[in-house]
Amino acid sequence: MLNTKKYVLSGLFLLFPLLLLAHGVSASDQEILDKGGLLSYIYVGAKHMITGYDHLLFLAGVVFYLNGLKDVVRFITIFTIGHSITLIGATYLGVKANEHLIDAVIALSVLYKGFENLGGFEKYVKTKSPNLLLMVFIFGLIHGFGLSTRLQSFDVGTTQFFSKIVCFNIGVELGQVMALIPIVFLITLWKSKKSYSAFYKATNFYLVIAGIGLFFYQVYGYFYGH
């Protein structure tokens, strides 16, 4: 019991800083886009993914469930295809949702992954968890819609409109890879330790708590935010 508490605190210590990172649209990012060319969209896209704690928490939950680099590449590719479809498509067509509502759904994806990793479906729902590859694709579509909503909050202009969207998406992919490397390394390294079981439970328990907290935070922002 003491070890479990220890690793719960360790998981909170490791992941809590992610919740402090900026995730919205900033004046400095808009200035970068205004002064820079297409490369600036790649930079801002990468920055947004690296500071996108909700996206990274979900991906960390996915990586926990996988065994081997081949599986990691396969599932992350499916996630990438999903969020690229909605990021590019929704932005180009001008389809937009309230950012708090879409982020609330993304928060639920974090909760879902932690719940699934802890065997929640078998323990509490008394059923097998849904096909993971399909769910990762569906959540990829949702995460991409959230990214699109963020991109549409910028003043992109009309010149090279599609190219700017694609460059932002490329930046997101680069940021995703940069963020995943240490996550995959940490989880892979820890799998060889005796403490992995406690670490696994503690971190996925944190994902559940973080998902719930982020969900209510976004709901509050929807009703009372500006």
Coordinates of N, CA and C in Angstrom, one line a residue, residues 92-180:
Y92 N -10.1 23.7 -43.2 CA -10.3 24.2 -44.6 C -11.8 24.5 -44.8
L93 N -12.7 23.7 -44.2 CA -14.2 23.9 -44.5 C -14.8 25.0 -43.5
G94 N -14.0 25.4 -42.5 CA -14.5 26.4 -41.5 C -15.4 25.8 -40.5
V95 N -15.3 24.5 -40.3 CA -16.2 23.8 -39.3 C -15.5 24.0 -37.9
K96 N -16.2 24.6 -37.0 CA -15.6 25.0 -35.7 C -16.6 24.7 -34.5
A97 N -16.1 24.3 -33.4 CA -16.9 24.1 -32.2 C -16.3 24.9 -31.1
N98 N -17.1 25.1 -30.0 CA -16.6 25.8 -28.8 C -15.4 25.1 -28.3
E99 N -14.3 25.8 -28.1 CA -13.1 25.1 -27.6 C -13.2 24.4 -26.3
H100 N -14.0 25.0 -25.4 CA -14.2 24.3 -24.1 C -14.9 23.0 -24.2
L101 N -15.9 23.0 -25.1 CA -16.7 21.7 -25.3 C -15.8 20.6 -25.9
I102 N -15.1 21.0 -26.9 CA -14.3 20.0 -27.6 C -13.1 19.5 -26.7
D103 N -12.6 20.4 -25.9 CA -11.5 20.0 -24.9 C -12.1 19.2 -23.8
A104 N -13.4 19.4 -23.5 CA -14.0 18.6 -22.5 C -14.1 17.1 -23.0
V105 N -14.4 17.0 -24.2 CA -14.5 15.6 -24.8 C -13.1 15.0 -24.9
I106 N -12.1 15.8 -25.2 CA -10.7 15.3 -25.2 C -10.3 14.9 -23.8
A107 N -10.8 15.6 -22.8 CA -10.5 15.2 -21.4 C -11.1 13.9 -21.1
L108 N -12.3 13.6 -21.6 CA -12.9 12.3 -21.4 C -12.1 11.2 -22.1
S109 N -11.4 11.5 -23.2 CA -10.5 10.5 -23.8 C -9.4 10.1 -22.9
V110 N -8.9 11.0 -22.1 CA -7.8 10.8 -21.1 C -8.4 9.9 -20.0
L111 N -9.6 10.2 -19.5 CA -10.2 9.4 -18.5 C -10.5 8.0 -19.1
Y112 N -11.0 7.9 -20.3 CA -11.3 6.6 -20.9 C -10.0 5.7 -20.9
K113 N -8.9 6.3 -21.4 CA -7.7 5.4 -21.5 C -7.2 5.0 -20.2
G114 N -7.2 5.8 -19.2 CA -6.7 5.4 -17.9 C -7.7 4.3 -17.3
F115 N -9.0 4.5 -17.5 CA -10.0 3.5 -17.0 C -9.8 2.2 -17.7
E116 N -9.5 2.2 -19.0 CA -9.3 1.0 -19.8 C -8.1 0.3 -19.3
N117 N -7.0 1.0 -19.2 CA -5.7 0.4 -18.8 C -5.8 -0.2 -17.4
L118 N -6.6 0.3 -16.5 CA -6.8 -0.3 -15.2 C -7.8 -1.5 -15.2
G119 N -8.3 -1.9 -16.4 CA -9.2 -3.0 -16.5 C -10.6 -2.6 -16.0
G120 N -10.9 -1.3 -16.2 CA -12.2 -0.8 -15.7 C -13.4 -1.5 -16.4
F121 N -13.3 -1.8 -17.7 CA -14.4 -2.4 -18.4 C -14.7 -3.8 -17.9
E122 N -13.7 -4.6 -17.6 CA -13.9 -5.9 -17.1 C -14.4 -5.9 -15.7
K123 N -13.8 -5.0 -14.9 CA -14.2 -4.9 -13.4 C -15.5 -4.4 -13.2
Y124 N -15.9 -3.3 -13.8 CA -17.1 -2.5 -13.5 C -18.2 -2.6 -14.5
V125 N -17.9 -2.7 -15.8 CA -18.9 -2.8 -16.8 C -19.2 -4.3 -17.2
K126 N -18.3 -5.2 -16.7 CA -18.4 -6.6 -17.0 C -18.5 -6.9 -18.5
T127 N -17.6 -6.3 -19.2 CA -17.5 -6.5 -20.7 C -16.1 -6.2 -21.1
K128 N -15.8 -6.7 -22.3 CA -14.5 -6.5 -22.9 C -14.4 -5.0 -23.3
S129 N -13.2 -4.4 -23.2 CA -13.1 -3.1 -23.7 C -13.2 -3.0 -25.2
P130 N -13.7 -1.9 -25.8 CA -13.8 -1.8 -27.3 C -12.5 -2.0 -28.0
N131 N -12.5 -2.3 -29.3 CA -11.3 -2.4 -30.1 C -10.5 -1.2 -29.9
L132 N -9.2 -1.4 -29.5 CA -8.4 -0.2 -29.2 C -8.0 0.5 -30.4
L133 N -7.7 -0.2 -31.5 CA -7.3 0.5 -32.7 C -8.4 1.4 -33.2
L134 N -9.6 0.9 -33.2 CA -10.8 1.7 -33.6 C -11.0 2.9 -32.7
M135 N -10.8 2.7 -31.4 CA -11.0 3.8 -30.5 C -9.9 4.9 -30.6
V136 N -8.7 4.4 -30.9 CA -7.6 5.4 -31.1 C -7.9 6.3 -32.3
F137 N -8.4 5.6 -33.3 CA -8.8 6.4 -34.6 C -9.9 7.4 -34.3
I138 N -10.9 7.0 -33.5 CA -12.1 7.9 -33.2 C -11.6 9.0 -32.4
F139 N -10.8 8.7 -31.4 CA -10.3 9.8 -30.5 C -9.3 10.7 -31.3
G140 N -8.6 10.1 -32.3 CA -7.7 10.9 -33.1 C -8.6 12.0 -33.9
L141 N -9.7 11.6 -34.4 CA -10.6 12.5 -35.1 C -11.0 13.6 -34.1
I142 N -11.3 13.3 -32.9 CA -11.8 14.3 -31.9 C -10.6 15.2 -31.5
H143 N -9.4 14.7 -31.3 CA -8.3 15.5 -31.0 C -7.9 16.4 -32.1
G144 N -8.1 15.9 -33.4 CA -7.8 16.8 -34.5 C -8.8 17.9 -34.6
F145 N -10.0 17.7 -34.3 CA -11.0 18.7 -34.3 C -10.7 19.8 -33.3
G146 N -10.1 19.4 -32.1 CA -9.7 20.3 -31.1 C -8.5 21.2 -31.6
L147 N -7.6 20.5 -32.3 CA -6.5 21.2 -32.9 C -6.9 22.2 -34.0
S148 N -7.9 21.8 -34.8 CA -8.5 22.7 -35.8 C -9.1 23.9 -35.2
T149 N -9.8 23.7 -34.1 CA -10.5 24.8 -33.4 C -9.4 25.8 -32.9
R150 N -8.3 25.3 -32.4 CA -7.2 26.2 -32.0 C -6.6 27.0 -33.2
L151 N -6.4 26.3 -34.3 CA -5.8 26.9 -35.5 C -6.8 28.0 -36.0
Q152 N -8.1 27.7 -36.0 CA -9.0 28.7 -36.5 C -9.2 29.9 -35.6
S153 N -8.6 29.8 -34.4 CA -8.6 31.0 -33.5 C -7.6 32.0 -33.9
F154 N -6.6 31.6 -34.7 CA -5.6 32.5 -35.2 C -6.1 33.2 -36.4
D155 N -5.5 34.4 -36.7 CA -5.8 35.1 -37.9 C -4.9 34.5 -39.0
V156 N -5.4 33.6 -39.8 CA -4.6 32.9 -40.7 C -4.5 33.7 -42.1
G157 N -5.5 34.5 -42.3 CA -5.6 35.2 -43.6 C -6.1 34.3 -44.7
T158 N -6.1 34.7 -45.9 CA -6.6 34.0 -47.1 C -5.5 33.5 -48.0
T159 N -4.3 34.1 -48.0 CA -3.3 33.7 -48.9 C -2.6 32.5 -48.4
Q160 N -2.3 31.5 -49.3 CA -1.7 30.2 -49.0 C -2.5 29.5 -47.9
F161 N -3.8 29.7 -47.9 CA -4.6 29.1 -46.8 C -4.4 27.6 -46.6
F162 N -4.5 26.9 -47.6 CA -4.4 25.4 -47.5 C -3.0 25.0 -47.1
S163 N -2.0 25.7 -47.6 CA -0.6 25.4 -47.3 C -0.3 25.7 -45.8
K164 N -0.9 26.7 -45.3 CA -0.7 27.1 -43.9 C -1.3 26.0 -43.0
I165 N -2.5 25.4 -43.4 CA -3.1 24.4 -42.6 C -2.2 23.1 -42.6
V166 N -1.7 22.8 -43.8 CA -0.9 21.6 -43.9 C 0.4 21.8 -43.1
C167 N 1.0 22.9 -43.2 CA 2.3 23.2 -42.4 C 2.0 23.1 -40.9
F168 N 0.9 23.6 -40.4 CA 0.5 23.5 -39.0 C 0.4 22.0 -38.6
N169 N -0.2 21.3 -39.5 CA -0.4 19.8 -39.3 C 1.0 19.1 -39.2
I170 N 1.9 19.5 -40.1 CA 3.2 18.9 -40.1 C 3.9 19.2 -38.8
G171 N 3.7 20.5 -38.3 CA 4.3 20.9 -37.1 C 3.8 20.0 -35.9
V172 N 2.4 19.8 -36.0 CA 1.8 18.9 -34.9 C 2.4 17.6 -34.9
E173 N 2.7 17.0 -36.1 CA 3.3 15.6 -36.2 C 4.7 15.6 -35.6
L174 N 5.5 16.7 -36.0 CA 6.8 16.8 -35.5 C 6.8 16.9 -33.9
G175 N 5.9 17.8 -33.4 CA 5.8 18.0 -32.0 C 5.4 16.7 -31.3
Q176 N 4.5 15.9 -31.9 CA 4.1 14.7 -31.4 C 5.2 13.7 -31.2
V177 N 6.0 13.6 -32.3 CA 7.2 12.7 -32.2 C 8.2 13.1 -31.1
M178 N 8.4 14.4 -31.1 CA 9.4 14.9 -30.1 C 8.9 14.6 -28.6
A179 N 7.6 14.8 -28.4 CA 7.0 14.5 -27.1 C 6.9 13.1 -26.8
L180 N 6.7 12.2 -27.8 CA 6.5 10.8 -27.5 C 7.8 10.1 -27.2

